[in-house]
Amino acid sequence: MSEAVFSPAAGESSAVDPLPLTGERTVPGIAEENYWFRRHEIVYARLLQRCANKDVLEAGSGEGYGANMIAGVAAKVTGLDYDESAVEHVRAAYPRVEMVQGNLAALPFEDASVDVVVNFQVIEHLWDQAQFLRECLRVLRPGGELLISTPNRITFSPGRDTPLNPFHTRELNGAELSELLVEAGFRVDLMAGVHHGPGLAALDAKWGGSLIDAQIERALAGEPWPEELAVDVAGVRTDDFVLWSGDESGAWDPEIDASLDLVAIAVKP
């Protein structure tokens, strides 16, 4: 897997107003949001080359920074989002991305029309996850890949039946994600996880065992962040996260249940 790191705002026009931070999606360029942004960005960075010279659909493209990264290597990138404001933002900020507004439960594309579907940090927001995955299978060409990531329910909402995040409908563990993919008709070639690297592990220890909890505590308090915490969060880099890089012959990350986010590569037979 590629070890390159990419600028989140590459190709973005400085004249375009940023999307508001609502909690439903992450956006680049906000110091207090930097941890979450880099945690999302790591998956794009590590899987980017799987999109090289391919026709790519990003289903649920959000702010558009990821689709714009993909546009640097792909033959064509189409972004799809239900939110009209997000669609207009991407069209203005990232002209290399062809944007379509539509519903992920009924993808507005022909059968076997794309090589890769990218779906990062989106499936947990969907009410009918199985229907969405069937739609991904339909629009992929034979041998095409679905690249998908989602928060690991075990670590993201520990001990809960309902998600902590009010924008999430159903969170998954590794076994549940794999089961959904197989039932939709995919072959799962890799199930990996995003983990903290050494630098973030040190910050976890510094902030009472969890940098994440330290951030959430300050956000819920509605008070200014301690300067030291703000500096630490703003300094997080993409390479501070680790995406397990074992072989891609169906192996699972041995620490999958302890991972922060799940990352799967699923293939249409």
PDB file of C-alpha atoms in Angstrom:
ATOM      1  CA  MET A   1       0.000   0.000   0.000  1.00  0.00           C
ATOM      2  CA  SER A   2       1.174   3.487  -0.820  1.00  0.00           C
ATOM      3  CA  GLU A   3       2.866   5.408   1.952  1.00  0.00           C
ATOM      4  CA  ALA A   4       2.411   8.820   0.324  1.00  0.00           C
ATOM      5  CA  VAL A   5       0.669  11.687   2.082  1.00  0.00           C
ATOM      6  CA  PHE A   6      -1.478  14.101   0.132  1.00  0.00           C
ATOM      7  CA  SER A   7      -2.602  17.662   0.715  1.00  0.00           C
ATOM      8  CA  PRO A   8      -6.273  17.722   1.735  1.00  0.00           C
ATOM      9  CA  ALA A   9      -6.950  20.877  -0.198  1.00  0.00           C
ATOM     10  CA  ALA A  10      -5.005  20.156  -3.363  1.00  0.00           C
ATOM     11  CA  GLY A  11      -6.714  21.921  -6.243  1.00  0.00           C
ATOM     12  CA  GLU A  12      -9.205  23.731  -4.021  1.00  0.00           C
ATOM     13  CA  SER A  13     -10.088  27.284  -4.885  1.00  0.00           C
ATOM     14  CA  SER A  14      -9.375  29.758  -2.102  1.00  0.00           C
ATOM     15  CA  ALA A  15     -12.443  31.743  -3.247  1.00  0.00           C
ATOM     16  CA  VAL A  16     -14.839  28.923  -2.317  1.00  0.00           C
ATOM     17  CA  ASP A  17     -16.449  29.156   1.094  1.00  0.00           C
ATOM     18  CA  PRO A  18     -15.911  26.053   3.250  1.00  0.00           C
ATOM     19  CA  LEU A  19     -18.793  23.772   4.115  1.00  0.00           C
ATOM     20  CA  PRO A  20     -20.032  24.249   7.687  1.00  0.00           C
ATOM     21  CA  LEU A  21     -18.892  21.708  10.262  1.00  0.00           C
ATOM     22  CA  THR A  22     -22.116  20.022  11.366  1.00  0.00           C
ATOM     23  CA  GLY A  23     -20.791  16.826  12.935  1.00  0.00           C
ATOM     24  CA  GLU A  24     -22.140  14.743  10.049  1.00  0.00           C
ATOM     25  CA  ARG A  25     -18.959  14.986   7.965  1.00  0.00           C
ATOM     26  CA  THR A  26     -15.385  16.108   8.459  1.00  0.00           C
ATOM     27  CA  VAL A  27     -13.890  19.022   6.551  1.00  0.00           C
ATOM     28  CA  PRO A  28     -10.276  20.115   6.026  1.00  0.00           C
ATOM     29  CA  GLY A  29      -8.646  23.235   7.389  1.00  0.00           C
ATOM     30  CA  ILE A  30     -10.155  23.353  10.913  1.00  0.00           C
ATOM     31  CA  ALA A  31      -7.548  22.955  13.656  1.00  0.00           C
ATOM     32  CA  GLU A  32      -9.929  21.401  16.215  1.00  0.00           C
ATOM     33  CA  GLU A  33     -11.205  18.941  13.581  1.00  0.00           C
ATOM     34  CA  ASN A  34      -7.733  17.934  12.410  1.00  0.00           C
ATOM     35  CA  TYR A  35      -7.569  14.606  14.284  1.00  0.00           C
ATOM     36  CA  TRP A  36     -10.772  13.354  12.661  1.00  0.00           C
ATOM     37  CA  PHE A  37      -9.849  14.719   9.262  1.00  0.00           C
ATOM     38  CA  ARG A  38      -6.455  12.966   9.279  1.00  0.00           C
ATOM     39  CA  ARG A  39      -8.088   9.759  10.521  1.00  0.00           C
ATOM     40  CA  HIS A  40     -10.326   9.836   7.437  1.00  0.00           C
ATOM     41  CA  GLU A  41      -7.528  10.923   5.111  1.00  0.00           C
ATOM     42  CA  ILE A  42      -5.282   7.960   5.944  1.00  0.00           C
ATOM     43  CA  VAL A  43      -7.586   5.547   4.111  1.00  0.00           C
ATOM     44  CA  TYR A  44      -7.614   7.660   0.951  1.00  0.00           C
ATOM     45  CA  ALA A  45      -3.835   7.943   1.087  1.00  0.00           C
ATOM     46  CA  ARG A  46      -3.201   4.234   1.542  1.00  0.00           C
ATOM     47  CA  LEU A  47      -5.743   2.983  -1.009  1.00  0.00           C
ATOM     48  CA  LEU A  48      -5.318   5.721  -3.592  1.00  0.00           C
ATOM     49  CA  GLN A  49      -3.306   3.659  -6.044  1.00  0.00           C
ATOM     50  CA  ARG A  50      -6.149   1.162  -6.349  1.00  0.00           C
ATOM     51  CA  CYS A  51      -7.954   3.955  -8.223  1.00  0.00           C
ATOM     52  CA  ALA A  52      -5.090   4.642 -10.657  1.00  0.00           C
ATOM     53  CA  ASN A  53      -6.287   4.885 -14.275  1.00  0.00           C
ATOM     54  CA  LYS A  54      -9.753   3.643 -13.270  1.00  0.00           C
ATOM     55  CA  ASP A  55     -13.292   4.979 -13.628  1.00  0.00           C
ATOM     56  CA  VAL A  56     -14.153   5.733 -10.009  1.00  0.00           C
ATOM     57  CA  LEU A  57     -17.412   6.549  -8.250  1.00  0.00           C
ATOM     58  CA  GLU A  58     -17.238   8.017  -4.764  1.00  0.00           C
ATOM     59  CA  ALA A  59     -20.646   7.249  -3.280  1.00  0.00           C
ATOM     60  CA  GLY A  60     -21.181   9.777  -0.509  1.00  0.00           C
ATOM     61  CA  SER A  61     -18.427  12.226  -1.439  1.00  0.00           C
ATOM     62  CA  GLY A  62     -19.197  14.800   1.275  1.00  0.00           C
ATOM     63  CA  GLU A  63     -16.886  17.817   1.241  1.00  0.00           C
ATOM     64  CA  GLY A  64     -15.075  16.435  -1.806  1.00  0.00           C
ATOM     65  CA  TYR A  65     -11.442  16.492  -0.660  1.00  0.00           C
ATOM     66  CA  GLY A  66     -11.175  12.715  -1.071  1.00  0.00           C
ATOM     67  CA  ALA A  67     -12.671  12.664  -4.562  1.00  0.00           C
ATOM     68  CA  ASN A  68     -10.232  15.418  -5.481  1.00  0.00           C
ATOM     69  CA  MET A  69      -7.317  13.309  -4.241  1.00  0.00           C
ATOM     70  CA  ILE A  70      -8.567  10.403  -6.337  1.00  0.00           C
ATOM     71  CA  ALA A  71      -8.836  12.693  -9.366  1.00  0.00           C
ATOM     72  CA  GLY A  72      -5.064  13.021  -9.294  1.00  0.00           C
ATOM     73  CA  VAL A  73      -4.610   9.360 -10.293  1.00  0.00           C
ATOM     74  CA  ALA A  74      -7.915   8.115 -11.767  1.00  0.00           C
ATOM     75  CA  ALA A  75      -9.060   8.190 -15.384  1.00  0.00           C
ATOM     76  CA  LYS A  76     -12.366   9.706 -14.229  1.00  0.00           C
ATOM     77  CA  VAL A  77     -13.942  10.488 -10.865  1.00  0.00           C
ATOM     78  CA  THR A  78     -17.656  10.928 -10.282  1.00  0.00           C
ATOM     79  CA  GLY A  79     -18.881  12.075  -6.893  1.00  0.00           C
ATOM     80  CA  LEU A  80     -22.380  11.333  -5.632  1.00  0.00           C
ATOM     81  CA  ASP A  81     -24.038  12.987  -2.659  1.00  0.00           C
ATOM     82  CA  TYR A  82     -27.618  13.496  -1.499  1.00  0.00           C
ATOM     83  CA  ASP A  83     -26.918  16.936   0.000  1.00  0.00           C
ATOM     84  CA  GLU A  84     -27.406  19.711  -2.565  1.00  0.00           C
ATOM     85  CA  SER A  85     -25.095  22.106  -0.710  1.00  0.00           C
ATOM     86  CA  ALA A  86     -22.293  19.517  -0.730  1.00  0.00           C
ATOM     87  CA  VAL A  87     -22.795  18.886  -4.451  1.00  0.00           C
ATOM     88  CA  GLU A  88     -22.573  22.600  -5.244  1.00  0.00           C
ATOM     89  CA  HIS A  89     -19.528  22.997  -2.994  1.00  0.00           C
ATOM     90  CA  VAL A  90     -17.629  20.204  -4.741  1.00  0.00           C
ATOM     91  CA  ARG A  91     -18.497  21.582  -8.169  1.00  0.00           C
ATOM     92  CA  ALA A  92     -17.084  24.960  -7.183  1.00  0.00           C
ATOM     93  CA  ALA A  93     -14.074  23.818  -5.143  1.00  0.00           C
ATOM     94  CA  TYR A  94     -12.924  20.710  -7.005  1.00  0.00           C
ATOM     95  CA  PRO A  95     -13.590  21.087 -10.746  1.00  0.00           C
ATOM     96  CA  ARG A  96     -11.790  17.812 -11.553  1.00  0.00           C
ATOM     97  CA  VAL A  97     -14.674  15.912  -9.918  1.00  0.00           C
ATOM     98  CA  GLU A  98     -17.894  15.347 -11.864  1.00  0.00           C
ATOM     99  CA  MET A  99     -20.686  15.683  -9.300  1.00  0.00           C
ATOM    100  CA  VAL A 100     -24.135  14.079  -9.337  1.00  0.00           C
ATOM    101  CA  GLN A 101     -26.873  14.565  -6.755  1.00  0.00           C
ATOM    102  CA  GLY A 102     -28.707  11.379  -5.892  1.00  0.00           C
ATOM    103  CA  ASN A 103     -29.734   8.686  -3.437  1.00  0.00           C
ATOM    104  CA  LEU A 104     -27.229   6.020  -2.414  1.00  0.00           C
ATOM    105  CA  ALA A 105     -30.037   3.463  -2.149  1.00  0.00           C
ATOM    106  CA  ALA A 106     -30.680   3.804  -5.906  1.00  0.00           C
ATOM    107  CA  LEU A 107     -27.415   4.775  -7.591  1.00  0.00           C
ATOM    108  CA  PRO A 108     -28.187   6.816 -10.734  1.00  0.00           C
ATOM    109  CA  PHE A 109     -25.699   4.926 -12.911  1.00  0.00           C
ATOM    110  CA  GLU A 110     -25.841   2.127 -15.467  1.00  0.00           C
ATOM    111  CA  ASP A 111     -25.038  -1.487 -14.661  1.00  0.00           C
ATOM    112  CA  ALA A 112     -21.313  -2.357 -14.869  1.00  0.00           C
ATOM    113  CA  SER A 113     -20.315   1.262 -15.516  1.00  0.00           C
ATOM    114  CA  VAL A 114     -17.412   1.840 -13.067  1.00  0.00           C
ATOM    115  CA  ASP A 115     -14.207   0.076 -12.026  1.00  0.00           C
ATOM    116  CA  VAL A 116     -14.068   1.223  -8.389  1.00  0.00           C
ATOM    117  CA  VAL A 117     -16.642   2.415  -5.870  1.00  0.00           C
ATOM    118  CA  VAL A 118     -15.222   4.354  -2.918  1.00  0.00           C
ATOM    119  CA  ASN A 119     -17.358   4.643   0.227  1.00  0.00           C
ATOM    120  CA  PHE A 120     -15.431   5.976   3.194  1.00  0.00           C
ATOM    121  CA  GLN A 121     -17.163   6.784   6.494  1.00  0.00           C
ATOM    122  CA  VAL A 122     -20.624   6.709   4.930  1.00  0.00           C
ATOM    123  CA  ILE A 123     -22.327   3.318   5.316  1.00  0.00           C
ATOM    124  CA  GLU A 124     -22.910   3.922   9.041  1.00  0.00           C
ATOM    125  CA  HIS A 125     -25.200   6.821   8.039  1.00  0.00           C
ATOM    126  CA  LEU A 126     -27.451   4.708   5.793  1.00  0.00           C
ATOM    127  CA  TRP A 127     -30.783   3.183   6.762  1.00  0.00           C
ATOM    128  CA  ASP A 128     -30.647   0.334   4.220  1.00  0.00           C
ATOM    129  CA  GLN A 129     -27.029  -0.755   4.137  1.00  0.00           C
ATOM    130  CA  ALA A 130     -27.736  -4.036   2.337  1.00  0.00           C
ATOM    131  CA  GLN A 131     -29.574  -2.261  -0.493  1.00  0.00           C
ATOM    132  CA  PHE A 132     -26.697   0.185  -0.907  1.00  0.00           C
ATOM    133  CA  LEU A 133     -24.171  -2.643  -1.180  1.00  0.00           C
ATOM    134  CA  ARG A 134     -26.309  -4.402  -3.782  1.00  0.00           C
ATOM    135  CA  GLU A 135     -26.337  -1.169  -5.757  1.00  0.00           C
ATOM    136  CA  CYS A 136     -22.539  -0.964  -5.531  1.00  0.00           C
ATOM    137  CA  LEU A 137     -22.298  -4.508  -6.898  1.00  0.00           C
ATOM    138  CA  ARG A 138     -24.660  -3.610  -9.743  1.00  0.00           C
ATOM    139  CA  VAL A 139     -22.713  -0.569 -10.989  1.00  0.00           C
ATOM    140  CA  LEU A 140     -19.298  -2.246 -10.729  1.00  0.00           C
ATOM    141  CA  ARG A 141     -17.766  -4.024 -13.688  1.00  0.00           C
ATOM    142  CA  PRO A 142     -16.782  -7.684 -13.171  1.00  0.00           C
ATOM    143  CA  GLY A 143     -13.593  -7.732 -11.103  1.00  0.00           C
ATOM    144  CA  GLY A 144     -14.271  -4.194  -9.885  1.00  0.00           C
ATOM    145  CA  GLU A 145     -13.564  -3.191  -6.301  1.00  0.00           C
ATOM    146  CA  LEU A 146     -15.554  -1.598  -3.520  1.00  0.00           C
ATOM    147  CA  LEU A 147     -13.250   0.277  -1.128  1.00  0.00           C
ATOM    148  CA  ILE A 148     -15.120   0.893   2.104  1.00  0.00           C
ATOM    149  CA  SER A 149     -14.383   2.209   5.584  1.00  0.00           C
ATOM    150  CA  THR A 150     -16.567   2.720   8.633  1.00  0.00           C
ATOM    151  CA  PRO A 151     -16.101   3.263  12.385  1.00  0.00           C
ATOM    152  CA  ASN A 152     -15.575   0.054  14.329  1.00  0.00           C
ATOM    153  CA  ARG A 153     -18.626  -0.238  16.577  1.00  0.00           C
ATOM    154  CA  ILE A 154     -16.629  -2.046  19.255  1.00  0.00           C
ATOM    155  CA  THR A 155     -14.359   0.930  19.877  1.00  0.00           C
ATOM    156  CA  PHE A 156     -16.493   3.810  18.559  1.00  0.00           C
ATOM    157  CA  SER A 157     -19.637   3.126  20.635  1.00  0.00           C
ATOM    158  CA  PRO A 158     -18.381   0.603  23.197  1.00  0.00           C
ATOM    159  CA  GLY A 159     -21.026  -1.331  25.090  1.00  0.00           C
ATOM    160  CA  ARG A 160     -23.920   0.350  23.297  1.00  0.00           C
ATOM    161  CA  ASP A 161     -26.689  -0.987  21.066  1.00  0.00           C
ATOM    162  CA  THR A 162     -27.293   2.450  19.541  1.00  0.00           C
ATOM    163  CA  PRO A 163     -24.563   4.722  18.107  1.00  0.00           C
ATOM    164  CA  LEU A 164     -23.184   7.610  20.119  1.00  0.00           C
ATOM    165  CA  ASN A 165     -23.094   9.763  16.993  1.00  0.00           C
ATOM    166  CA  PRO A 166     -26.644  11.034  16.290  1.00  0.00           C
ATOM    167  CA  PHE A 167     -25.935  10.987  12.535  1.00  0.00           C
ATOM    168  CA  HIS A 168     -25.212   7.238  12.538  1.00  0.00           C
ATOM    169  CA  THR A 169     -28.010   4.728  12.005  1.00  0.00           C
ATOM    170  CA  ARG A 170     -26.083   1.465  12.429  1.00  0.00           C
ATOM    171  CA  GLU A 171     -22.430   0.893  13.235  1.00  0.00           C
ATOM    172  CA  LEU A 172     -20.657  -2.376  12.453  1.00  0.00           C
ATOM    173  CA  ASN A 173     -17.868  -4.586  13.708  1.00  0.00           C
ATOM    174  CA  GLY A 174     -15.556  -6.442  11.344  1.00  0.00           C
ATOM    175  CA  ALA A 175     -17.594  -9.637  11.215  1.00  0.00           C
ATOM    176  CA  GLU A 176     -20.830  -7.733  10.587  1.00  0.00           C
ATOM    177  CA  LEU A 177     -19.310  -5.681   7.753  1.00  0.00           C
ATOM    178  CA  SER A 178     -17.876  -8.802   6.148  1.00  0.00           C
ATOM    179  CA  GLU A 179     -21.233 -10.575   6.413  1.00  0.00           C
ATOM    180  CA  LEU A 180     -23.041  -7.664   4.728  1.00  0.00           C
ATOM    181  CA  LEU A 181     -20.524  -7.605   1.888  1.00  0.00           C
ATOM    182  CA  VAL A 182     -20.722 -11.353   1.263  1.00  0.00           C
ATOM    183  CA  GLU A 183     -24.527 -11.371   1.390  1.00  0.00           C
ATOM    184  CA  ALA A 184     -24.542  -8.581  -1.229  1.00  0.00           C
ATOM    185  CA  GLY A 185     -22.473 -10.786  -3.547  1.00  0.00           C
ATOM    186  CA  PHE A 186     -18.938  -9.519  -2.931  1.00  0.00           C
ATOM    187  CA  ARG A 187     -15.755 -11.451  -2.205  1.00  0.00           C
ATOM    188  CA  VAL A 188     -13.899  -9.816   0.709  1.00  0.00           C
ATOM    189  CA  ASP A 189     -10.205  -9.661  -0.183  1.00  0.00           C
ATOM    190  CA  LEU A 190      -9.054  -7.610   2.815  1.00  0.00           C
ATOM    191  CA  MET A 191     -10.447  -6.553   6.172  1.00  0.00           C
ATOM    192  CA  ALA A 192      -8.053  -4.150   7.829  1.00  0.00           C
ATOM    193  CA  GLY A 193      -8.217  -1.572  10.574  1.00  0.00           C
ATOM    194  CA  VAL A 194      -6.991   1.943  11.279  1.00  0.00           C
ATOM    195  CA  HIS A 195      -4.916   2.180  14.466  1.00  0.00           C
ATOM    196  CA  HIS A 196      -2.966   4.839  16.327  1.00  0.00           C
ATOM    197  CA  GLY A 197       0.730   4.819  15.517  1.00  0.00           C
ATOM    198  CA  PRO A 198       3.461   5.513  18.105  1.00  0.00           C
ATOM    199  CA  GLY A 199       2.997   9.288  18.113  1.00  0.00           C
ATOM    200  CA  LEU A 200      -0.713   9.083  18.799  1.00  0.00           C
ATOM    201  CA  ALA A 201      -0.166   6.356  21.384  1.00  0.00           C
ATOM    202  CA  ALA A 202       2.106   8.805  23.206  1.00  0.00           C
ATOM    203  CA  LEU A 203      -0.608  11.478  23.043  1.00  0.00           C
ATOM    204  CA  ASP A 204      -3.140   8.978  24.392  1.00  0.00           C
ATOM    205  CA  ALA A 205      -0.894   8.436  27.406  1.00  0.00           C
ATOM    206  CA  LYS A 206      -0.356  12.185  27.792  1.00  0.00           C
ATOM    207  CA  TRP A 207      -4.095  12.921  27.841  1.00  0.00           C
ATOM    208  CA  GLY A 208      -5.171  10.443  30.481  1.00  0.00           C
ATOM    209  CA  GLY A 209      -5.315   7.360  28.256  1.00  0.00           C
ATOM    210  CA  SER A 210      -7.319   8.697  25.314  1.00  0.00           C
ATOM    211  CA  LEU A 211      -6.740  11.684  23.067  1.00  0.00           C
ATOM    212  CA  ILE A 212     -10.203  11.047  21.623  1.00  0.00           C
ATOM    213  CA  ASP A 213     -11.881  11.281  25.021  1.00  0.00           C
ATOM    214  CA  ALA A 214      -9.956  14.458  25.808  1.00  0.00           C
ATOM    215  CA  GLN A 215     -11.309  16.062  22.634  1.00  0.00           C
ATOM    216  CA  ILE A 216     -14.875  14.886  23.222  1.00  0.00           C
ATOM    217  CA  GLU A 217     -14.804  16.121  26.819  1.00  0.00           C
ATOM    218  CA  ARG A 218     -13.795  19.616  25.728  1.00  0.00           C
ATOM    219  CA  ALA A 219     -16.322  19.685  22.879  1.00  0.00           C
ATOM    220  CA  LEU A 220     -19.184  18.647  25.177  1.00  0.00           C
ATOM    221  CA  ALA A 221     -18.142  21.232  27.762  1.00  0.00           C
ATOM    222  CA  GLY A 222     -18.645  23.990  25.208  1.00  0.00           C
ATOM    223  CA  GLU A 223     -15.567  25.806  26.471  1.00  0.00           C
ATOM    224  CA  PRO A 224     -12.328  26.848  24.751  1.00  0.00           C
ATOM    225  CA  TRP A 225      -9.810  24.057  24.453  1.00  0.00           C
ATOM    226  CA  PRO A 226      -6.666  24.113  26.607  1.00  0.00           C
ATOM    227  CA  GLU A 227      -3.929  25.542  24.407  1.00  0.00           C
ATOM    228  CA  GLU A 228      -1.763  22.430  24.761  1.00  0.00           C
ATOM    229  CA  LEU A 229      -4.581  20.129  23.620  1.00  0.00           C
ATOM    230  CA  ALA A 230      -5.344  22.397  20.671  1.00  0.00           C
ATOM    231  CA  VAL A 231      -1.694  22.344  19.623  1.00  0.00           C
ATOM    232  CA  ASP A 232      -1.464  18.556  19.924  1.00  0.00           C
ATOM    233  CA  VAL A 233      -4.627  18.001  17.874  1.00  0.00           C
ATOM    234  CA  ALA A 234      -3.648  20.514  15.206  1.00  0.00           C
ATOM    235  CA  GLY A 235      -0.281  18.754  14.861  1.00  0.00           C
ATOM    236  CA  VAL A 236      -1.697  15.296  14.056  1.00  0.00           C
ATOM    237  CA  ARG A 237      -0.477  14.030  10.661  1.00  0.00           C
ATOM    238  CA  THR A 238      -1.865  11.417   8.322  1.00  0.00           C
ATOM    239  CA  ASP A 239       1.167   9.202   8.968  1.00  0.00           C
ATOM    240  CA  ASP A 240       0.391   9.204  12.705  1.00  0.00           C
ATOM    241  CA  PHE A 241      -2.266   6.609  11.867  1.00  0.00           C
ATOM    242  CA  VAL A 242      -1.495   3.057  10.803  1.00  0.00           C
ATOM    243  CA  LEU A 243      -3.553   1.038   8.342  1.00  0.00           C
ATOM    244  CA  TRP A 244      -2.684  -2.610   8.838  1.00  0.00           C
ATOM    245  CA  SER A 245      -0.696  -3.624   5.785  1.00  0.00           C
ATOM    246  CA  GLY A 246      -0.737  -7.405   5.823  1.00  0.00           C
ATOM    247  CA  ASP A 247      -1.101  -9.399   2.648  1.00  0.00           C
ATOM    248  CA  GLU A 248      -4.221  -8.947   0.532  1.00  0.00           C
ATOM    249  CA  SER A 249      -5.167 -12.624   0.126  1.00  0.00           C
ATOM    250  CA  GLY A 250      -8.191 -12.560   2.388  1.00  0.00           C
ATOM    251  CA  ALA A 251      -6.206 -11.929   5.561  1.00  0.00           C
ATOM    252  CA  TRP A 252      -7.730  -9.967   8.404  1.00  0.00           C
ATOM    253  CA  ASP A 253      -6.018  -7.473  10.629  1.00  0.00           C
ATOM    254  CA  PRO A 254      -5.226  -9.605  13.712  1.00  0.00           C
ATOM    255  CA  GLU A 255      -6.212  -6.642  15.905  1.00  0.00           C
ATOM    256  CA  ILE A 256      -9.421  -5.904  13.989  1.00  0.00           C
ATOM    257  CA  ASP A 257     -11.607  -5.738  17.089  1.00  0.00           C
ATOM    258  CA  ALA A 258      -9.279  -3.138  18.616  1.00  0.00           C
ATOM    259  CA  SER A 259      -9.151  -0.981  15.484  1.00  0.00           C
ATOM    260  CA  LEU A 260     -10.603   2.518  15.329  1.00  0.00           C
ATOM    261  CA  ASP A 261     -12.066   2.191  11.837  1.00  0.00           C
ATOM    262  CA  LEU A 262     -12.680  -0.814   9.611  1.00  0.00           C
ATOM    263  CA  VAL A 263     -11.341  -0.838   6.047  1.00  0.00           C
ATOM    264  CA  ALA A 264     -12.438  -3.455   3.517  1.00  0.00           C
ATOM    265  CA  ILE A 265     -11.555  -4.237  -0.076  1.00  0.00           C
ATOM    266  CA  ALA A 266     -14.437  -6.172  -1.648  1.00  0.00           C
ATOM    267  CA  VAL A 267     -14.448  -7.517  -5.214  1.00  0.00           C
ATOM    268  CA  LYS A 268     -17.294  -8.166  -7.631  1.00  0.00           C
ATOM    269  CA  PRO A 269     -16.715 -11.682  -8.972  1.00  0.00           C
TER     270      PRO A 269
END
